[in-house]
PDB file of C-alpha atoms and ligand atoms in Angstrom:
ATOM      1  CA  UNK A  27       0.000   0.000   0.000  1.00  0.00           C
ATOM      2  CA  UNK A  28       1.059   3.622  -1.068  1.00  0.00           C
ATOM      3  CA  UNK A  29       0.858   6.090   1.166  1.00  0.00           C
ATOM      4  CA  UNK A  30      -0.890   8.788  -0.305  1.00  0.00           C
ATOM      5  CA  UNK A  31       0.467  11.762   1.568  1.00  0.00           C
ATOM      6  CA  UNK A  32       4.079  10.497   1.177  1.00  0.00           C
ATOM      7  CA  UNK A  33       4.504   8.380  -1.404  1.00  0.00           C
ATOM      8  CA  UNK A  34       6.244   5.432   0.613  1.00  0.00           C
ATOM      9  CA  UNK A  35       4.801   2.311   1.607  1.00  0.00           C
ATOM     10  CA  UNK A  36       2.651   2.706   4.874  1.00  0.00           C
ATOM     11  CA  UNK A  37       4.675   0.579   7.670  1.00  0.00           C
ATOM     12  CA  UNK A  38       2.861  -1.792   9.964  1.00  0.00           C
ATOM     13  CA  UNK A  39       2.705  -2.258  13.441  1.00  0.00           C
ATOM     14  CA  UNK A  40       3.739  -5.688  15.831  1.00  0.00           C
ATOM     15  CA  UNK A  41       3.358  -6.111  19.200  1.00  0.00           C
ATOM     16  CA  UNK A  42       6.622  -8.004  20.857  1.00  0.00           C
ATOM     17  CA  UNK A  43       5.374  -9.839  23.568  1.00  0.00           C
ATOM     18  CA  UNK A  44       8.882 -10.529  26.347  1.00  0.00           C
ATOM     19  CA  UNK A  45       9.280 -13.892  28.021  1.00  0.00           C
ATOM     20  CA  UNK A  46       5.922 -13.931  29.506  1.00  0.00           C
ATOM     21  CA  UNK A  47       7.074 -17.433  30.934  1.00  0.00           C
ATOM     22  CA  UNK A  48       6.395 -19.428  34.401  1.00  0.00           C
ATOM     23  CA  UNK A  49       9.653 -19.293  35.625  1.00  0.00           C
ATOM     24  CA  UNK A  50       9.767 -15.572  35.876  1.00  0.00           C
ATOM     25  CA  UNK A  51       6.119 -15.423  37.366  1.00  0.00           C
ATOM     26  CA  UNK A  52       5.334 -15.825  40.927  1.00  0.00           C
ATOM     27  CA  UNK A  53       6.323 -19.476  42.062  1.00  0.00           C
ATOM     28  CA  UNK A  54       8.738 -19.836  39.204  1.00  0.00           C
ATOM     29  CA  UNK A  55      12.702 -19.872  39.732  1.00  0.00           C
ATOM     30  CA  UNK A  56      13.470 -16.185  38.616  1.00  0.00           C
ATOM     31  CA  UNK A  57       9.938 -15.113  40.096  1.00  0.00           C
ATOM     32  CA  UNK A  58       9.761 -11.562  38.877  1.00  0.00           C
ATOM     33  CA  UNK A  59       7.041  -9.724  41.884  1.00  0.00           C
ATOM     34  CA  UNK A  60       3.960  -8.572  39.331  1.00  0.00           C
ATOM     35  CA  UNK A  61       4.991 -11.226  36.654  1.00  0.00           C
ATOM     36  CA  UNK A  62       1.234 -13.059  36.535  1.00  0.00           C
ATOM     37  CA  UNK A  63      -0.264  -9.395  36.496  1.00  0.00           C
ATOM     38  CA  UNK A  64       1.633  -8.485  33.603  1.00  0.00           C
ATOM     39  CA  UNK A  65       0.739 -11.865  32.136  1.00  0.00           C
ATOM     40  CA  UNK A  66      -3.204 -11.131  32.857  1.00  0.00           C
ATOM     41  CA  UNK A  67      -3.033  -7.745  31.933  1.00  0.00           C
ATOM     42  CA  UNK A  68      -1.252  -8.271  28.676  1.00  0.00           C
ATOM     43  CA  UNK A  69      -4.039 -10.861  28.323  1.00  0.00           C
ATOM     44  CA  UNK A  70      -6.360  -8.532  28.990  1.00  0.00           C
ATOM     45  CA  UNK A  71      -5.013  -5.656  26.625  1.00  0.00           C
ATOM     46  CA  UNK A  72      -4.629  -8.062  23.946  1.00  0.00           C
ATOM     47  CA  UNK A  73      -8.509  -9.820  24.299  1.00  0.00           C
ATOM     48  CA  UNK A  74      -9.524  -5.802  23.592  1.00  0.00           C
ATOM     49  CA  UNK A  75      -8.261  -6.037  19.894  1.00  0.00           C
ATOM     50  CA  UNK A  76      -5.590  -3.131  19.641  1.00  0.00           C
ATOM     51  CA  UNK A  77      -4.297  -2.383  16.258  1.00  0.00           C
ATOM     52  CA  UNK A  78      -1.068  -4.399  15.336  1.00  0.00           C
ATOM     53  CA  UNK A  79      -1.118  -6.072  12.404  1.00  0.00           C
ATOM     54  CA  UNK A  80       1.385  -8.530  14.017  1.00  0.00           C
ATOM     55  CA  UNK A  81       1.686  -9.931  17.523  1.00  0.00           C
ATOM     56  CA  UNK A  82       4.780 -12.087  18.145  1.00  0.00           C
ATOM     57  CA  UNK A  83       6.134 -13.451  22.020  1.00  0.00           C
ATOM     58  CA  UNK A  84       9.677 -13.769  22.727  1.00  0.00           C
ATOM     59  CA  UNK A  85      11.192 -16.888  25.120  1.00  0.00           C
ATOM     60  CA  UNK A  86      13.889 -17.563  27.178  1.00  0.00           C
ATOM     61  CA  UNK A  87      14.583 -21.024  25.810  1.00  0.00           C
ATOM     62  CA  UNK A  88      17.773 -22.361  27.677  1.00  0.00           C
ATOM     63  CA  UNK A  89      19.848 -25.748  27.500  1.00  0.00           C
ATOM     64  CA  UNK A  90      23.800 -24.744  28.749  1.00  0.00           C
ATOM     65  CA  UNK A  91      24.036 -20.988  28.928  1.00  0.00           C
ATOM     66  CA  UNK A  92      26.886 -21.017  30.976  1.00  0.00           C
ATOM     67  CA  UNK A  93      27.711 -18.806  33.201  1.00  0.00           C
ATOM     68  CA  UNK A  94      24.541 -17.108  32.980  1.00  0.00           C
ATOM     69  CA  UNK A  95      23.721 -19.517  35.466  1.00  0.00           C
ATOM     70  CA  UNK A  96      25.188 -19.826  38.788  1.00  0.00           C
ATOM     71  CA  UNK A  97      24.561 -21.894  42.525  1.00  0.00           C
ATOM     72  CA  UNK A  98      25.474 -18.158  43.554  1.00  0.00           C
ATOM     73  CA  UNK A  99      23.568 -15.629  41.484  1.00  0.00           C
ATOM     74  CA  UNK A 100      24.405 -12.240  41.774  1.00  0.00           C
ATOM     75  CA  UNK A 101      21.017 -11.061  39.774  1.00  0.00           C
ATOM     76  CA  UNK A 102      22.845  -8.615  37.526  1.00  0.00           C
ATOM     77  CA  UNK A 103      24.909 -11.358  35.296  1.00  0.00           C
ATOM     78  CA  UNK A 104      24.417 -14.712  36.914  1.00  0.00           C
ATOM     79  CA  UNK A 105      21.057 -16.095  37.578  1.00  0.00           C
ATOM     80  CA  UNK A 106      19.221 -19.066  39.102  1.00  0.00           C
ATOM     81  CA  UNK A 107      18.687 -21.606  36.392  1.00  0.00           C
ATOM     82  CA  UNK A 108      15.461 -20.627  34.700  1.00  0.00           C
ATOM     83  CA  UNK A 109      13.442 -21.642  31.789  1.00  0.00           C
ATOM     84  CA  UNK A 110      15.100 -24.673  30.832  1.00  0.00           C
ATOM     85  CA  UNK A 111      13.838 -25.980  27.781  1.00  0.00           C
ATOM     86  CA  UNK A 112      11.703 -29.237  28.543  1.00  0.00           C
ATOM     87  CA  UNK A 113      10.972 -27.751  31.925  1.00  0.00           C
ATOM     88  CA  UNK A 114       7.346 -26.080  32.728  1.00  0.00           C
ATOM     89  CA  UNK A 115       9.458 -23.339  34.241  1.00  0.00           C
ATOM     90  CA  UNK A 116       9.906 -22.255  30.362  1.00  0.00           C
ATOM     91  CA  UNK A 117       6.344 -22.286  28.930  1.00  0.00           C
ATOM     92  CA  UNK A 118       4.363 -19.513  28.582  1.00  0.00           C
ATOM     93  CA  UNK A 119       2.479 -18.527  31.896  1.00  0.00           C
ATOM     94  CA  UNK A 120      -1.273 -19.853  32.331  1.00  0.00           C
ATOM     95  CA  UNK A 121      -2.247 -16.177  32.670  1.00  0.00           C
ATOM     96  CA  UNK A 122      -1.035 -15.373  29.142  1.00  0.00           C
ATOM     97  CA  UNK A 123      -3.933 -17.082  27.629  1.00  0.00           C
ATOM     98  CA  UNK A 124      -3.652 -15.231  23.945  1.00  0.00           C
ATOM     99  CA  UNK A 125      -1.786 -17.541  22.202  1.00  0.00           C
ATOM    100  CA  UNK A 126      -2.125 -16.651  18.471  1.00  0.00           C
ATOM    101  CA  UNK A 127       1.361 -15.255  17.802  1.00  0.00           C
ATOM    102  CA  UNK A 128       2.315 -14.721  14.632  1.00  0.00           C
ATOM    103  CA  UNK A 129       5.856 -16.046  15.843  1.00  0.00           C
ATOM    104  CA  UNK A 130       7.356 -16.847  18.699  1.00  0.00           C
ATOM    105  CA  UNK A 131      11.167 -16.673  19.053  1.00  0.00           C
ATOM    106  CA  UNK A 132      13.295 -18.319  21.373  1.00  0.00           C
ATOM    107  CA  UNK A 133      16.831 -17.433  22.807  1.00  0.00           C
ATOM    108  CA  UNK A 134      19.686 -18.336  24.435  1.00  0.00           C
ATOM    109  CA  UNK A 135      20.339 -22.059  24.235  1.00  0.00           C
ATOM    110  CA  UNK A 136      23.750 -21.817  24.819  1.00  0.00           C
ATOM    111  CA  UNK A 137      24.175 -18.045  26.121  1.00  0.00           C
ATOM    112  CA  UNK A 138      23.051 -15.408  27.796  1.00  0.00           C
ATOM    113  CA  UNK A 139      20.204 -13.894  25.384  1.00  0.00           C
ATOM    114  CA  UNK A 140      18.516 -11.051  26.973  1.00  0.00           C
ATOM    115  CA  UNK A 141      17.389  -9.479  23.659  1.00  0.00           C
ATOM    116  CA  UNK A 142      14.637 -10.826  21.425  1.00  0.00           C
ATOM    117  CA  UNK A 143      16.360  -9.816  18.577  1.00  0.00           C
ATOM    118  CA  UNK A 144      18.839 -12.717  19.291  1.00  0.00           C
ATOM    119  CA  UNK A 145      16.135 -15.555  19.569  1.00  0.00           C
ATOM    120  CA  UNK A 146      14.773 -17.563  16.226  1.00  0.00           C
ATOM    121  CA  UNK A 147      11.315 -19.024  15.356  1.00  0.00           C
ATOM    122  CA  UNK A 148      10.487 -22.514  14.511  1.00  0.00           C
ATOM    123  CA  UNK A 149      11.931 -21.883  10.818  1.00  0.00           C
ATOM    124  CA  UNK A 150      15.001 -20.492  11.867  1.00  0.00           C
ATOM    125  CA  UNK A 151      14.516 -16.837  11.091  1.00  0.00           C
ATOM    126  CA  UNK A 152      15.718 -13.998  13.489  1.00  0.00           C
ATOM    127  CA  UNK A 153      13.299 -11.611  14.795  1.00  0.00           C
ATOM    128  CA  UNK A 154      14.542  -8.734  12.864  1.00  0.00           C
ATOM    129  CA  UNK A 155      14.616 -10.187   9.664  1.00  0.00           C
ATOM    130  CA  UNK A 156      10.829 -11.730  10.289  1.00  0.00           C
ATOM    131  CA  UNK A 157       9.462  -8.007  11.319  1.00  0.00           C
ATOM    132  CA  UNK A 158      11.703  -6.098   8.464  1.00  0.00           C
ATOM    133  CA  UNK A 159      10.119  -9.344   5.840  1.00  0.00           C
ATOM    134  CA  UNK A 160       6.857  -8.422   7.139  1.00  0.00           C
ATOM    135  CA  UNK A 161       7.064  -4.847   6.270  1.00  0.00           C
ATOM    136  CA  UNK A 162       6.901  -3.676  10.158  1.00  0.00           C
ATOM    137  CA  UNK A 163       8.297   0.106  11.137  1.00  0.00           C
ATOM    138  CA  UNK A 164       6.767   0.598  14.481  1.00  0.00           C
ATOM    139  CA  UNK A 165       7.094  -2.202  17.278  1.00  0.00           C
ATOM    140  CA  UNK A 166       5.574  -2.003  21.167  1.00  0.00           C
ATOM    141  CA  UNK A 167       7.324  -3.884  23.661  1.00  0.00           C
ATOM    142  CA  UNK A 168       5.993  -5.327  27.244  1.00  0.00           C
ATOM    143  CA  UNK A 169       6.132  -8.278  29.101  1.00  0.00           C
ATOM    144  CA  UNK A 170       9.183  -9.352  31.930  1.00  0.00           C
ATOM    145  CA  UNK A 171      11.357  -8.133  32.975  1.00  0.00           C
ATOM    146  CA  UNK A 172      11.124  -4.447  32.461  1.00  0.00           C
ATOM    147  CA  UNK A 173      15.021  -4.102  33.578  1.00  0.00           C
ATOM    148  CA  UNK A 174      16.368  -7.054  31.367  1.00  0.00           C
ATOM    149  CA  UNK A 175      14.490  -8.573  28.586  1.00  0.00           C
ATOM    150  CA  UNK A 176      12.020  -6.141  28.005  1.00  0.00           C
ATOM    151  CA  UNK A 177      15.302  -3.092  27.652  1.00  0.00           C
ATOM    152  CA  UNK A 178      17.147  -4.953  25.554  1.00  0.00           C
ATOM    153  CA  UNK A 179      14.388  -5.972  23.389  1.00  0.00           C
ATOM    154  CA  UNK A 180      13.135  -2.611  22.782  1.00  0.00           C
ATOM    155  CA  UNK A 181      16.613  -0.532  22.635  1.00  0.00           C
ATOM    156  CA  UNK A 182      18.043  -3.459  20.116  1.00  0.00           C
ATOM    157  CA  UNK A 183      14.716  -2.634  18.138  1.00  0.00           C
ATOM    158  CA  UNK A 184      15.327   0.968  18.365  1.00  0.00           C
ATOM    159  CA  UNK A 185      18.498   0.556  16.912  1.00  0.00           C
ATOM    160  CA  UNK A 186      17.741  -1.430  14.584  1.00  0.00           C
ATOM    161  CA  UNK A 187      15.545   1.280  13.455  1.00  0.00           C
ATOM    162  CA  UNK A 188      11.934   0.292  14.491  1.00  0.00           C
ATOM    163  CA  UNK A 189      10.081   3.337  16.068  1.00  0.00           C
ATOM    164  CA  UNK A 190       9.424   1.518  19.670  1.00  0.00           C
ATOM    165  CA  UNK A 191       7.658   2.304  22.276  1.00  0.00           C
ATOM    166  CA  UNK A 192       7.340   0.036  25.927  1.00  0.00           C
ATOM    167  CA  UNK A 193       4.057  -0.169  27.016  1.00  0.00           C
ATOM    168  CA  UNK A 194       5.263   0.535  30.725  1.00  0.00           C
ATOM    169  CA  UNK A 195       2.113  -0.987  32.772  1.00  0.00           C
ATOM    170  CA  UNK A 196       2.343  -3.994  30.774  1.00  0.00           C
ATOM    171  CA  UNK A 197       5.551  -4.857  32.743  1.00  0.00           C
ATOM    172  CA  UNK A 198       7.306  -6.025  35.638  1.00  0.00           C
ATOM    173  CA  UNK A 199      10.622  -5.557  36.504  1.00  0.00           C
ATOM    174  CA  UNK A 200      13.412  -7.841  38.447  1.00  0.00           C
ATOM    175  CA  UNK A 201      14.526  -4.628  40.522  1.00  0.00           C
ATOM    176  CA  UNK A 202      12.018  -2.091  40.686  1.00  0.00           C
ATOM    177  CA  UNK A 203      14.304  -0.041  42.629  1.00  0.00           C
ATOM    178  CA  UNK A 204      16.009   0.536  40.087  1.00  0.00           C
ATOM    179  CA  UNK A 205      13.989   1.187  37.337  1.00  0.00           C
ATOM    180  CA  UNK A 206      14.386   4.913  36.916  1.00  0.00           C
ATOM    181  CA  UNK A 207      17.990   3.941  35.477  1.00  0.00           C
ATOM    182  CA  UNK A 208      16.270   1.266  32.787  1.00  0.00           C
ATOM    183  CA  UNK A 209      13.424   4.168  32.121  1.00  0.00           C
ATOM    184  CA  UNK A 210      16.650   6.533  31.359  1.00  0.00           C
ATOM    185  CA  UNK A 211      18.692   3.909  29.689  1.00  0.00           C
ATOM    186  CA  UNK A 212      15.803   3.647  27.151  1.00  0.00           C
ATOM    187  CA  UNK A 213      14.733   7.486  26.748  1.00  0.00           C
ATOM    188  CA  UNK A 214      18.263   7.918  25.738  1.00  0.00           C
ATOM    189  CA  UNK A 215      17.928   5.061  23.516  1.00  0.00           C
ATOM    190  CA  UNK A 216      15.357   6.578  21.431  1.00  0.00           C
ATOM    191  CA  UNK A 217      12.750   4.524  23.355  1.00  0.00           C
ATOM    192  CA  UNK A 218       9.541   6.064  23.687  1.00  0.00           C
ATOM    193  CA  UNK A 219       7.340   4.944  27.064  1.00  0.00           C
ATOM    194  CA  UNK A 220       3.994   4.575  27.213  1.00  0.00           C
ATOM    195  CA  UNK A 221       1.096   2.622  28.193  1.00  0.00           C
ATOM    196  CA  UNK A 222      -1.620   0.465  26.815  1.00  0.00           C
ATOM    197  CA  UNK A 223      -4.328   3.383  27.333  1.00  0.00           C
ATOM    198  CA  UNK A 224      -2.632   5.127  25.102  1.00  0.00           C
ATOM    199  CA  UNK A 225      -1.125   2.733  22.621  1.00  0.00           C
TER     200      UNK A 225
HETATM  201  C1  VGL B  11      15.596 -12.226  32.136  1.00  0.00           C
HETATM  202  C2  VGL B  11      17.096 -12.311  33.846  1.00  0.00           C
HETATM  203  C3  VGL B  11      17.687 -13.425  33.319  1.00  0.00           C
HETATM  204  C4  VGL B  11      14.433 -11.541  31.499  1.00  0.00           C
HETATM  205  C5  VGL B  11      16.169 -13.340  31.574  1.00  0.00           C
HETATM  206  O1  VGL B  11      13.626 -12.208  30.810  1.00  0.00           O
HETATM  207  O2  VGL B  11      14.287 -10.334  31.702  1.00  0.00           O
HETATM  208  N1  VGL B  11      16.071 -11.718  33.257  1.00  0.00           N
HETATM  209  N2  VGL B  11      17.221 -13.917  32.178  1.00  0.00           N
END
């Protein structure tokens, strides 16, 4: 399609729904405090029919990541092992009950994958090359954690040249503490926060 004002193809818009998985819910091994809300209310935000022409989920999908995992965690670099793949600790969280992704993309078999853009769907194709494919400029980001997956996702996106915005009540973050430093990290990544209401 042609935009008529412009002249260049109108761009379409994907939700990128982050590692909305039982381990980092309540009860899981990474619990993330406010993980099953975000899970319902991403649910709930998603059962309302927003406007994306693509909604895709992201996974933590590990086998040997290394030292990402440690007996010792310090919860900056080394964590608990989490979302093993096999494990129920890495499927999607009950309270996530949309399911009809366009593509999900896993990450981090064998490292440390914080980022989206570094996980694969069933056919093998990254998660920038699927959105670019797909004709997708503008991406929102939510899901867990706000202060790991979530950040990386969205400033690798911004980079990468998607205009992105994180749908801030739509997350929950490892150390809410210290979440004015991830809300800064992103503004000066060109990340634009926002909310469902407004998205
Ligand atoms: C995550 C810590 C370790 C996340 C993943 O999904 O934000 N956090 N691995």
């Amino acid at each position: 399609m042609t935009d008529p004002e412009f002249g260049a193809p109108a761009g379409k818009r994907a939700l990128i729904v982050v590692d909305v998985q039982n381990d980092f819910c309540e009860g899981g091994s990474l619990a993330v405090a406010g993980g099953a809300q975000a899970a319902s209310d991403i649910s709930a935000y998603l059962a309302g029919k927003p406007e994306y022409d693509l909604v895709v989920a992201t996974r933590d999908a590990h086998i040997d990541p290394g030292a990402h995992f440690s007996d010792t965690p310090d919860f900056i670099d080394s964590w608990p092992r989490h979302c093993v793949v096999g494990t129920p600790g890495q499927d999607f969280h009950p309270g996530l009950t949309f399911r009809d992704f366009d593509g999900v993309f896993d990450k981090g078999n064998y490292e440390a994958a914080y980022s989206g853009f570094e996980g694969s769907n069933a056919e093998g194709r990254g998660l920038d090359e699927y959105l670019a494919e797909s004709g997708v400029t503008d991406v929102d980001v939510c899901g867990i954690a706000t202060d790991y997956c979530v950040r990386a996702t969205a400033q690798d996106a911004a980079m990468l040249g998607y205009v992105t915005t994180v749908l801030t009540d739509l997350t929950a973050a490892v150390a809410p503490d210290r979440l004015d430093a991830a809300w800064d990290a992103l503004a000066d990544s060109g990340v634009a926060l926002g909310t469902s209401s407004e998205a």
